[in-house]
Amino acid sequence: MDSYVELFRASNSIEANAFKGLLEQQAIPVRLLGEALGGAAGELPMDTQQIRVLVQQCHLPAAKGLLQQYQQNIAPWQCSCGEQNDGHFELCWRCGSEPVT
Ligand SMILES: [Zn+2]
């Protein structure tokens, strides 16, 4: 079995799990480290709530490619109406059009 290496650190478990789902769609196994462990998490300071996303060494190049795509997808985009939209929006929140690519 290949050993797991850190791909990136997500700032919260929502982000970590969203990306985990993306990798698993590509048949890349993922491990998350740093999610609440056995109820002890309540005592940890906030900055340890970061989630480490690990993939196997052999999948690292592919996973990095997906990570780049993922980070581009959440980058802000500008609509043809001139509105700046957060990358999480698939449609312009103002006029409802799709991003022009
Ligand atoms: Zn618009």
mmCIF file of N, CA, C and O and ligand atoms in Angstrom:
data_model
loop_
_atom_site.group_PDB
_atom_site.id
_atom_site.type_symbol
_atom_site.label_atom_id
_atom_site.label_comp_id
_atom_site.label_asym_id
_atom_site.label_seq_id
_atom_site.Cartn_x
_atom_site.Cartn_y
_atom_site.Cartn_z
ATOM 1 N N MET A 1 0.830 -1.200 0.000
ATOM 2 C CA MET A 1 0.000 0.000 0.000
ATOM 3 C C MET A 1 0.867 1.253 0.000
ATOM 4 O O MET A 1 1.802 1.379 0.771
ATOM 5 N N ASP A 2 0.539 2.159 -0.877
ATOM 6 C CA ASP A 2 1.267 3.416 -0.954
ATOM 7 C C ASP A 2 0.997 4.256 0.283
ATOM 8 O O ASP A 2 -0.099 4.240 0.823
ATOM 9 N N SER A 3 1.972 5.015 0.706
ATOM 10 C CA SER A 3 1.732 5.842 1.885
ATOM 11 C C SER A 3 0.992 7.119 1.500
ATOM 12 O O SER A 3 1.066 7.587 0.370
ATOM 13 N N TYR A 4 0.287 7.667 2.477
ATOM 14 C CA TYR A 4 -0.491 8.883 2.243
ATOM 15 C C TYR A 4 0.373 10.108 2.489
ATOM 16 O O TYR A 4 1.149 10.147 3.425
ATOM 17 N N VAL A 5 0.218 11.088 1.624
ATOM 18 C CA VAL A 5 0.938 12.346 1.780
ATOM 19 C C VAL A 5 -0.082 13.478 1.776
ATOM 20 O O VAL A 5 -1.177 13.348 1.242
ATOM 21 N N GLU A 6 0.333 14.593 2.369
ATOM 22 C CA GLU A 6 -0.606 15.708 2.466
ATOM 23 C C GLU A 6 -0.742 16.421 1.126
ATOM 24 O O GLU A 6 0.236 16.786 0.504
ATOM 25 N N LEU A 7 -1.961 16.612 0.702
ATOM 26 C CA LEU A 7 -2.229 17.343 -0.540
ATOM 27 C C LEU A 7 -2.398 18.822 -0.249
ATOM 28 O O LEU A 7 -1.754 19.667 -0.849
ATOM 29 N N PHE A 8 -3.275 19.143 0.704
ATOM 30 C CA PHE A 8 -3.440 20.530 1.116
ATOM 31 C C PHE A 8 -4.194 20.554 2.431
ATOM 32 O O PHE A 8 -4.673 19.528 2.905
ATOM 33 N N ARG A 9 -4.299 21.731 2.997
ATOM 34 C CA ARG A 9 -5.060 21.909 4.224
ATOM 35 C C ARG A 9 -6.306 22.710 3.933
ATOM 36 O O ARG A 9 -6.218 23.823 3.428
ATOM 37 N N ALA A 10 -7.437 22.121 4.230
ATOM 38 C CA ALA A 10 -8.696 22.829 4.052
ATOM 39 C C ALA A 10 -8.960 23.631 5.313
ATOM 40 O O ALA A 10 -8.556 23.249 6.411
ATOM 41 N N SER A 11 -9.649 24.755 5.130
ATOM 42 C CA SER A 11 -9.863 25.612 6.291
ATOM 43 C C SER A 11 -11.019 25.121 7.161
ATOM 44 O O SER A 11 -11.160 25.551 8.299
ATOM 45 N N ASN A 12 -11.841 24.227 6.623
ATOM 46 C CA ASN A 12 -12.916 23.667 7.434
ATOM 47 C C ASN A 12 -13.352 22.331 6.848
ATOM 48 O O ASN A 12 -12.946 21.967 5.753
ATOM 49 N N SER A 13 -14.200 21.620 7.584
ATOM 50 C CA SER A 13 -14.549 20.267 7.151
ATOM 51 C C SER A 13 -15.508 20.282 5.957
ATOM 52 O O SER A 13 -15.574 19.322 5.207
ATOM 53 N N ILE A 14 -16.228 21.390 5.771
ATOM 54 C CA ILE A 14 -17.120 21.472 4.607
ATOM 55 C C ILE A 14 -16.280 21.478 3.330
ATOM 56 O O ILE A 14 -16.530 20.726 2.395
ATOM 57 N N GLU A 15 -15.258 22.321 3.343
ATOM 58 C CA GLU A 15 -14.363 22.393 2.192
ATOM 59 C C GLU A 15 -13.657 21.055 1.979
ATOM 60 O O GLU A 15 -13.544 20.564 0.863
ATOM 61 N N ALA A 16 -13.181 20.470 3.079
ATOM 62 C CA ALA A 16 -12.454 19.209 2.990
ATOM 63 C C ALA A 16 -13.331 18.110 2.396
ATOM 64 O O ALA A 16 -12.905 17.363 1.515
ATOM 65 N N ASN A 17 -14.568 18.041 2.854
ATOM 66 C CA ASN A 17 -15.451 16.979 2.377
ATOM 67 C C ASN A 17 -15.910 17.216 0.937
ATOM 68 O O ASN A 17 -16.113 16.270 0.187
ATOM 69 N N ALA A 18 -16.055 18.489 0.567
ATOM 70 C CA ALA A 18 -16.421 18.802 -0.812
ATOM 71 C C ALA A 18 -15.326 18.319 -1.751
ATOM 72 O O ALA A 18 -15.593 17.693 -2.777
ATOM 73 N N PHE A 19 -14.095 18.574 -1.364
ATOM 74 C CA PHE A 19 -12.984 18.178 -2.222
ATOM 75 C C PHE A 19 -12.766 16.671 -2.191
ATOM 76 O O PHE A 19 -12.417 16.056 -3.194
ATOM 77 N N LYS A 20 -13.004 16.088 -1.031
ATOM 78 C CA LYS A 20 -12.900 14.632 -0.913
ATOM 79 C C LYS A 20 -13.863 13.954 -1.885
ATOM 80 O O LYS A 20 -13.501 12.999 -2.582
ATOM 81 N N GLY A 21 -15.095 14.473 -1.968
ATOM 82 C CA GLY A 21 -16.075 13.911 -2.877
ATOM 83 C C GLY A 21 -15.621 13.988 -4.323
ATOM 84 O O GLY A 21 -15.793 13.056 -5.103
ATOM 85 N N LEU A 22 -14.982 15.116 -4.647
ATOM 86 C CA LEU A 22 -14.482 15.328 -5.999
ATOM 87 C C LEU A 22 -13.415 14.290 -6.358
ATOM 88 O O LEU A 22 -13.417 13.718 -7.443
ATOM 89 N N LEU A 23 -12.503 14.047 -5.425
ATOM 90 C CA LEU A 23 -11.433 13.079 -5.664
ATOM 91 C C LEU A 23 -11.993 11.670 -5.756
ATOM 92 O O LEU A 23 -11.558 10.871 -6.584
ATOM 93 N N GLU A 24 -12.963 11.383 -4.918
ATOM 94 C CA GLU A 24 -13.512 10.024 -4.923
ATOM 95 C C GLU A 24 -14.266 9.741 -6.211
ATOM 96 O O GLU A 24 -14.315 8.597 -6.656
ATOM 97 N N GLN A 25 -14.822 10.792 -6.818
ATOM 98 C CA GLN A 25 -15.444 10.616 -8.126
ATOM 99 C C GLN A 25 -14.419 10.144 -9.149
ATOM 100 O O GLN A 25 -14.752 9.495 -10.122
ATOM 101 N N GLN A 26 -13.167 10.521 -8.937
ATOM 102 C CA GLN A 26 -12.093 10.126 -9.841
ATOM 103 C C GLN A 26 -11.393 8.870 -9.349
ATOM 104 O O GLN A 26 -10.289 8.561 -9.770
ATOM 105 N N ALA A 27 -12.026 8.163 -8.413
ATOM 106 C CA ALA A 27 -11.492 6.915 -7.866
ATOM 107 C C ALA A 27 -10.165 7.123 -7.148
ATOM 108 O O ALA A 27 -9.291 6.267 -7.186
ATOM 109 N N ILE A 28 -9.995 8.289 -6.560
ATOM 110 C CA ILE A 28 -8.803 8.551 -5.759
ATOM 111 C C ILE A 28 -9.184 8.491 -4.280
ATOM 112 O O ILE A 28 -9.990 9.308 -3.831
ATOM 113 N N PRO A 29 -8.658 7.525 -3.558
ATOM 114 C CA PRO A 29 -8.997 7.437 -2.134
ATOM 115 C C PRO A 29 -8.422 8.612 -1.356
ATOM 116 O O PRO A 29 -7.311 9.062 -1.636
ATOM 117 N N VAL A 30 -9.175 9.089 -0.403
ATOM 118 C CA VAL A 30 -8.791 10.282 0.351
ATOM 119 C C VAL A 30 -8.879 9.989 1.841
ATOM 120 O O VAL A 30 -9.765 9.273 2.289
ATOM 121 N N ARG A 31 -7.964 10.544 2.580
ATOM 122 C CA ARG A 31 -8.076 10.530 4.034
ATOM 123 C C ARG A 31 -8.094 11.950 4.543
ATOM 124 O O ARG A 31 -7.341 12.796 4.065
ATOM 125 N N LEU A 32 -8.942 12.191 5.505
ATOM 126 C CA LEU A 32 -8.986 13.506 6.141
ATOM 127 C C LEU A 32 -8.448 13.376 7.553
ATOM 128 O O LEU A 32 -8.838 12.489 8.292
ATOM 129 N N LEU A 33 -7.542 14.261 7.893
ATOM 130 C CA LEU A 33 -7.005 14.283 9.256
ATOM 131 C C LEU A 33 -7.375 15.600 9.907
ATOM 132 O O LEU A 33 -7.273 16.650 9.290
ATOM 133 N N GLY A 34 -7.790 15.525 11.153
ATOM 134 C CA GLY A 34 -8.050 16.766 11.867
ATOM 135 C C GLY A 34 -9.515 16.986 12.148
ATOM 136 O O GLY A 34 -9.872 17.936 12.814
ATOM 137 N N GLU A 35 -10.381 16.118 11.624
ATOM 138 C CA GLU A 35 -11.790 16.217 11.971
ATOM 139 C C GLU A 35 -11.945 15.779 13.416
ATOM 140 O O GLU A 35 -11.144 15.017 13.930
ATOM 141 N N ALA A 36 -12.981 16.246 14.029
ATOM 142 C CA ALA A 36 -13.230 15.973 15.440
ATOM 143 C C ALA A 36 -12.910 14.522 15.794
ATOM 144 O O ALA A 36 -13.470 13.595 15.230
ATOM 145 N N LEU A 37 -11.989 14.357 16.688
ATOM 146 C CA LEU A 37 -11.550 13.020 17.072
ATOM 147 C C LEU A 37 -12.134 12.646 18.426
ATOM 148 O O LEU A 37 -11.797 13.263 19.431
ATOM 149 N N GLY A 38 -13.007 11.695 18.418
ATOM 150 C CA GLY A 38 -13.533 11.132 19.655
ATOM 151 C C GLY A 38 -14.058 12.151 20.653
ATOM 152 O O GLY A 38 -13.965 11.933 21.851
ATOM 153 N N GLY A 39 -14.581 13.269 20.162
ATOM 154 C CA GLY A 39 -15.205 14.236 21.060
ATOM 155 C C GLY A 39 -14.225 15.147 21.767
ATOM 156 O O GLY A 39 -14.627 16.021 22.513
ATOM 157 N N ALA A 40 -12.933 14.973 21.520
ATOM 158 C CA ALA A 40 -11.942 15.806 22.194
ATOM 159 C C ALA A 40 -11.799 17.163 21.515
ATOM 160 O O ALA A 40 -11.178 18.056 22.061
ATOM 161 N N ALA A 41 -12.384 17.289 20.337
ATOM 162 C CA ALA A 41 -12.150 18.484 19.529
ATOM 163 C C ALA A 41 -12.604 19.765 20.228
ATOM 164 O O ALA A 41 -12.052 20.824 19.981
ATOM 165 N N GLY A 42 -13.599 19.648 21.091
ATOM 166 C CA GLY A 42 -14.109 20.829 21.755
ATOM 167 C C GLY A 42 -13.064 21.567 22.557
ATOM 168 O O GLY A 42 -13.195 22.763 22.805
ATOM 169 N N GLU A 43 -12.025 20.860 22.943
ATOM 170 C CA GLU A 43 -11.001 21.489 23.773
ATOM 171 C C GLU A 43 -9.856 22.058 22.950
ATOM 172 O O GLU A 43 -8.963 22.678 23.494
ATOM 173 N N LEU A 44 -9.882 21.801 21.651
ATOM 174 C CA LEU A 44 -8.782 22.260 20.819
ATOM 175 C C LEU A 44 -9.004 23.703 20.394
ATOM 176 O O LEU A 44 -10.130 24.114 20.150
ATOM 177 N N PRO A 45 -7.933 24.466 20.301
ATOM 178 C CA PRO A 45 -8.058 25.840 19.809
ATOM 179 C C PRO A 45 -8.482 25.842 18.342
ATOM 180 O O PRO A 45 -8.282 24.870 17.627
ATOM 181 N N MET A 46 -9.060 26.937 17.885
ATOM 182 C CA MET A 46 -9.629 27.010 16.549
ATOM 183 C C MET A 46 -8.647 26.675 15.428
ATOM 184 O O MET A 46 -9.019 26.070 14.438
ATOM 185 N N ASP A 47 -7.399 27.061 15.585
ATOM 186 C CA ASP A 47 -6.500 26.891 14.443
ATOM 187 C C ASP A 47 -6.115 25.430 14.207
ATOM 188 O O ASP A 47 -5.485 25.102 13.233
ATOM 189 N N THR A 48 -6.500 24.529 15.098
ATOM 190 C CA THR A 48 -6.270 23.121 14.820
ATOM 191 C C THR A 48 -7.475 22.497 14.115
ATOM 192 O O THR A 48 -7.502 21.321 13.864
ATOM 193 N N GLN A 49 -8.467 23.322 13.816
ATOM 194 C CA GLN A 49 -9.651 22.807 13.131
ATOM 195 C C GLN A 49 -9.409 22.669 11.628
ATOM 196 O O GLN A 49 -10.263 22.213 10.912
ATOM 197 N N GLN A 50 -8.256 23.084 11.183
ATOM 198 C CA GLN A 50 -7.914 22.872 9.778
ATOM 199 C C GLN A 50 -7.888 21.382 9.490
ATOM 200 O O GLN A 50 -7.449 20.599 10.317
ATOM 201 N N ILE A 51 -8.342 21.015 8.325
ATOM 202 C CA ILE A 51 -8.385 19.616 7.954
ATOM 203 C C ILE A 51 -7.268 19.323 6.962
ATOM 204 O O ILE A 51 -7.133 20.007 5.949
ATOM 205 N N ARG A 52 -6.490 18.329 7.278
ATOM 206 C CA ARG A 52 -5.453 17.925 6.327
ATOM 207 C C ARG A 52 -6.046 16.892 5.378
ATOM 208 O O ARG A 52 -6.619 15.900 5.803
ATOM 209 N N VAL A 53 -5.891 17.152 4.105
ATOM 210 C CA VAL A 53 -6.407 16.240 3.087
ATOM 211 C C VAL A 53 -5.233 15.431 2.549
ATOM 212 O O VAL A 53 -4.271 15.979 2.037
ATOM 213 N N LEU A 54 -5.317 14.126 2.729
ATOM 214 C CA LEU A 54 -4.221 13.252 2.323
ATOM 215 C C LEU A 54 -4.634 12.358 1.164
ATOM 216 O O LEU A 54 -5.762 11.873 1.114
ATOM 217 N N VAL A 55 -3.706 12.147 0.247
ATOM 218 C CA VAL A 55 -3.922 11.167 -0.815
ATOM 219 C C VAL A 55 -2.679 10.288 -0.893
ATOM 220 O O VAL A 55 -1.608 10.647 -0.396
ATOM 221 N N GLN A 56 -2.838 9.149 -1.541
ATOM 222 C CA GLN A 56 -1.688 8.271 -1.712
ATOM 223 C C GLN A 56 -0.704 8.915 -2.678
ATOM 224 O O GLN A 56 -1.103 9.599 -3.625
ATOM 225 N N GLN A 57 0.559 8.658 -2.403
ATOM 226 C CA GLN A 57 1.648 9.228 -3.196
ATOM 227 C C GLN A 57 1.420 9.044 -4.698
ATOM 228 O O GLN A 57 1.599 9.978 -5.475
ATOM 229 N N CYS A 58 0.977 7.870 -5.086
ATOM 230 C CA CYS A 58 0.835 7.577 -6.523
ATOM 231 C C CYS A 58 -0.278 8.406 -7.157
ATOM 232 O O CYS A 58 -0.310 8.581 -8.369
ATOM 233 N N HIS A 59 -1.197 8.926 -6.350
ATOM 234 C CA HIS A 59 -2.297 9.725 -6.881
ATOM 235 C C HIS A 59 -2.024 11.219 -6.761
ATOM 236 O O HIS A 59 -2.852 12.029 -7.171
ATOM 237 N N LEU A 60 -0.880 11.571 -6.193
ATOM 238 C CA LEU A 60 -0.626 12.979 -5.890
ATOM 239 C C LEU A 60 -0.676 13.887 -7.122
ATOM 240 O O LEU A 60 -1.333 14.927 -7.086
ATOM 241 N N PRO A 61 -0.023 13.505 -8.231
ATOM 242 C CA PRO A 61 -0.070 14.401 -9.397
ATOM 243 C C PRO A 61 -1.505 14.631 -9.884
ATOM 244 O O PRO A 61 -1.885 15.775 -10.164
ATOM 245 N N ALA A 62 -2.292 13.579 -9.973
ATOM 246 C CA ALA A 62 -3.680 13.716 -10.423
ATOM 247 C C ALA A 62 -4.480 14.557 -9.444
ATOM 248 O O ALA A 62 -5.270 15.423 -9.831
ATOM 249 N N ALA A 63 -4.249 14.318 -8.159
ATOM 250 C CA ALA A 63 -4.987 15.047 -7.136
ATOM 251 C C ALA A 63 -4.638 16.531 -7.168
ATOM 252 O O ALA A 63 -5.503 17.384 -6.976
ATOM 253 N N LYS A 64 -3.375 16.827 -7.463
ATOM 254 C CA LYS A 64 -2.969 18.237 -7.532
ATOM 255 C C LYS A 64 -3.639 18.927 -8.700
ATOM 256 O O LYS A 64 -4.029 20.093 -8.608
ATOM 257 N N GLY A 65 -3.789 18.211 -9.803
ATOM 258 C CA GLY A 65 -4.489 18.761 -10.954
ATOM 259 C C GLY A 65 -5.925 19.104 -10.610
ATOM 260 O O GLY A 65 -6.431 20.163 -10.957
ATOM 261 N N LEU A 66 -6.576 18.172 -9.901
ATOM 262 C CA LEU A 66 -7.964 18.394 -9.500
ATOM 263 C C LEU A 66 -8.073 19.548 -8.515
ATOM 264 O O LEU A 66 -9.018 20.334 -8.560
ATOM 265 N N LEU A 67 -7.082 19.647 -7.640
ATOM 266 C CA LEU A 67 -7.084 20.721 -6.659
ATOM 267 C C LEU A 67 -7.020 22.078 -7.353
ATOM 268 O O LEU A 67 -7.724 23.017 -6.986
ATOM 269 N N GLN A 68 -6.178 22.130 -8.395
ATOM 270 C CA GLN A 68 -6.061 23.375 -9.151
ATOM 271 C C GLN A 68 -7.388 23.747 -9.800
ATOM 272 O O GLN A 68 -7.820 24.896 -9.724
ATOM 273 N N GLN A 69 -8.016 22.756 -10.426
ATOM 274 C CA GLN A 69 -9.327 22.988 -11.031
ATOM 275 C C GLN A 69 -10.321 23.465 -9.990
ATOM 276 O O GLN A 69 -11.077 24.404 -10.211
ATOM 277 N N TYR A 70 -10.296 22.789 -8.862
ATOM 278 C CA TYR A 70 -11.230 23.100 -7.787
ATOM 279 C C TYR A 70 -11.038 24.539 -7.320
ATOM 280 O O TYR A 70 -11.995 25.278 -7.127
ATOM 281 N N GLN A 71 -9.764 24.931 -7.166
ATOM 282 C CA GLN A 71 -9.500 26.278 -6.676
ATOM 283 C C GLN A 71 -9.849 27.324 -7.718
ATOM 284 O O GLN A 71 -10.249 28.432 -7.389
ATOM 285 N N GLN A 72 -9.717 26.959 -9.001
ATOM 286 C CA GLN A 72 -10.156 27.890 -10.045
ATOM 287 C C GLN A 72 -11.661 28.043 -10.020
ATOM 288 O O GLN A 72 -12.194 29.115 -10.237
ATOM 289 N N ASN A 73 -12.340 26.915 -9.743
ATOM 290 C CA ASN A 73 -13.795 26.946 -9.738
ATOM 291 C C ASN A 73 -14.357 27.825 -8.637
ATOM 292 O O ASN A 73 -15.458 28.338 -8.768
ATOM 293 N N ILE A 74 -13.620 27.932 -7.540
ATOM 294 C CA ILE A 74 -14.160 28.748 -6.461
ATOM 295 C C ILE A 74 -13.617 30.180 -6.523
ATOM 296 O O ILE A 74 -13.898 30.980 -5.665
ATOM 297 N N ALA A 75 -12.837 30.469 -7.577
ATOM 298 C CA ALA A 75 -12.374 31.843 -7.739
ATOM 299 C C ALA A 75 -13.539 32.708 -8.196
ATOM 300 O O ALA A 75 -14.427 32.234 -8.889
ATOM 301 N N PRO A 76 -13.548 33.970 -7.814
ATOM 302 C CA PRO A 76 -14.639 34.857 -8.230
ATOM 303 C C PRO A 76 -14.655 35.001 -9.752
ATOM 304 O O PRO A 76 -13.618 34.918 -10.386
ATOM 305 N N TRP A 77 -15.811 35.205 -10.308
ATOM 306 C CA TRP A 77 -15.921 35.404 -11.759
ATOM 307 C C TRP A 77 -16.812 36.597 -12.029
ATOM 308 O O TRP A 77 -17.656 36.952 -11.216
ATOM 309 N N GLN A 78 -16.563 37.207 -13.171
ATOM 310 C CA GLN A 78 -17.338 38.397 -13.505
ATOM 311 C C GLN A 78 -18.367 38.074 -14.571
ATOM 312 O O GLN A 78 -18.063 37.486 -15.599
ATOM 313 N N CYS A 79 -19.583 38.455 -14.306
ATOM 314 C CA CYS A 79 -20.689 38.209 -15.230
ATOM 315 C C CYS A 79 -20.672 39.242 -16.350
ATOM 316 O O CYS A 79 -20.079 40.315 -16.216
ATOM 317 N N SER A 80 -21.357 38.917 -17.457
ATOM 318 C CA SER A 80 -21.440 39.870 -18.573
ATOM 319 C C SER A 80 -22.191 41.137 -18.174
ATOM 320 O O SER A 80 -22.048 42.174 -18.808
ATOM 321 N N CYS A 81 -23.003 41.051 -17.100
ATOM 322 C CA CYS A 81 -23.704 42.252 -16.631
ATOM 323 C C CYS A 81 -22.790 43.130 -15.787
ATOM 324 O O CYS A 81 -23.190 44.187 -15.326
ATOM 325 N N GLY A 82 -21.569 42.638 -15.548
ATOM 326 C CA GLY A 82 -20.606 43.435 -14.812
ATOM 327 C C GLY A 82 -20.529 43.086 -13.341
ATOM 328 O O GLY A 82 -19.674 43.600 -12.625
ATOM 329 N N GLU A 83 -21.394 42.183 -12.900
ATOM 330 C CA GLU A 83 -21.418 41.823 -11.488
ATOM 331 C C GLU A 83 -20.299 40.842 -11.186
ATOM 332 O O GLU A 83 -20.036 39.920 -11.953
ATOM 333 N N GLN A 84 -19.644 41.058 -10.058
ATOM 334 C CA GLN A 84 -18.599 40.142 -9.604
ATOM 335 C C GLN A 84 -19.257 39.089 -8.711
ATOM 336 O O GLN A 84 -19.915 39.421 -7.740
ATOM 337 N N ASN A 85 -19.106 37.812 -9.087
ATOM 338 C CA ASN A 85 -19.756 36.748 -8.332
ATOM 339 C C ASN A 85 -18.746 35.883 -7.609
ATOM 340 O O ASN A 85 -17.685 35.566 -8.134
ATOM 341 N N ASP A 86 -19.112 35.457 -6.446
ATOM 342 C CA ASP A 86 -18.329 34.485 -5.710
ATOM 343 C C ASP A 86 -18.314 33.174 -6.495
ATOM 344 O O ASP A 86 -19.297 32.801 -7.124
ATOM 345 N N GLY A 87 -17.172 32.463 -6.464
ATOM 346 C CA GLY A 87 -17.032 31.243 -7.258
ATOM 347 C C GLY A 87 -18.011 30.139 -6.898
ATOM 348 O O GLY A 87 -18.231 29.214 -7.670
ATOM 349 N N HIS A 88 -18.600 30.216 -5.711
ATOM 350 C CA HIS A 88 -19.550 29.174 -5.323
ATOM 351 C C HIS A 88 -20.875 29.307 -6.077
ATOM 352 O O HIS A 88 -21.652 28.373 -6.121
ATOM 353 N N PHE A 89 -21.129 30.493 -6.648
ATOM 354 C CA PHE A 89 -22.370 30.686 -7.389
ATOM 355 C C PHE A 89 -22.218 30.163 -8.808
ATOM 356 O O PHE A 89 -21.280 30.535 -9.507
ATOM 357 N N GLU A 90 -23.132 29.316 -9.220
ATOM 358 C CA GLU A 90 -23.075 28.813 -10.584
ATOM 359 C C GLU A 90 -23.741 29.784 -11.540
ATOM 360 O O GLU A 90 -23.476 29.784 -12.734
ATOM 361 N N LEU A 91 -24.640 30.588 -11.004
ATOM 362 C CA LEU A 91 -25.314 31.603 -11.795
ATOM 363 C C LEU A 91 -25.079 32.954 -11.143
ATOM 364 O O LEU A 91 -24.886 33.042 -9.933
ATOM 365 N N CYS A 92 -25.126 33.997 -11.976
ATOM 366 C CA CYS A 92 -24.981 35.340 -11.459
ATOM 367 C C CYS A 92 -26.114 35.618 -10.471
ATOM 368 O O CYS A 92 -27.288 35.412 -10.783
ATOM 369 N N TRP A 93 -25.777 36.080 -9.302
ATOM 370 C CA TRP A 93 -26.825 36.294 -8.296
ATOM 371 C C TRP A 93 -27.692 37.476 -8.655
ATOM 372 O O TRP A 93 -28.803 37.633 -8.202
ATOM 373 N N ARG A 94 -27.191 38.313 -9.544
ATOM 374 C CA ARG A 94 -27.911 39.535 -9.883
ATOM 375 C C ARG A 94 -28.860 39.330 -11.069
ATOM 376 O O ARG A 94 -30.027 39.687 -11.022
ATOM 377 N N CYS A 95 -28.330 38.765 -12.171
ATOM 378 C CA CYS A 95 -29.175 38.657 -13.353
ATOM 379 C C CYS A 95 -29.477 37.205 -13.707
ATOM 380 O O CYS A 95 -30.291 36.940 -14.579
ATOM 381 N N GLY A 96 -28.833 36.257 -13.066
ATOM 382 C CA GLY A 96 -29.172 34.847 -13.277
ATOM 383 C C GLY A 96 -28.521 34.213 -14.490
ATOM 384 O O GLY A 96 -28.817 33.067 -14.812
ATOM 385 N N SER A 97 -27.591 34.918 -15.153
ATOM 386 C CA SER A 97 -26.959 34.252 -16.291
ATOM 387 C C SER A 97 -25.784 33.385 -15.853
ATOM 388 O O SER A 97 -25.256 33.542 -14.749
ATOM 389 N N GLU A 98 -25.377 32.511 -16.757
ATOM 390 C CA GLU A 98 -24.247 31.646 -16.481
ATOM 391 C C GLU A 98 -22.959 32.385 -16.803
ATOM 392 O O GLU A 98 -22.967 33.322 -17.601
ATOM 393 N N PRO A 99 -21.865 31.951 -16.172
ATOM 394 C CA PRO A 99 -20.583 32.592 -16.488
ATOM 395 C C PRO A 99 -20.248 32.418 -17.961
ATOM 396 O O PRO A 99 -20.489 31.355 -18.520
ATOM 397 N N VAL A 100 -19.709 33.453 -18.561
ATOM 398 C CA VAL A 100 -19.268 33.359 -19.955
ATOM 399 C C VAL A 100 -17.849 32.825 -19.956
ATOM 400 O O VAL A 100 -16.978 33.374 -19.289
ATOM 401 N N THR A 101 -17.635 31.753 -20.688
ATOM 402 C CA THR A 101 -16.290 31.180 -20.692
ATOM 403 C C THR A 101 -15.576 31.431 -22.004
ATOM 404 O O THR A 101 -16.224 31.614 -23.013
HETATM 405 ZN ZN ZN B 1 -25.104 39.013 -14.192
#
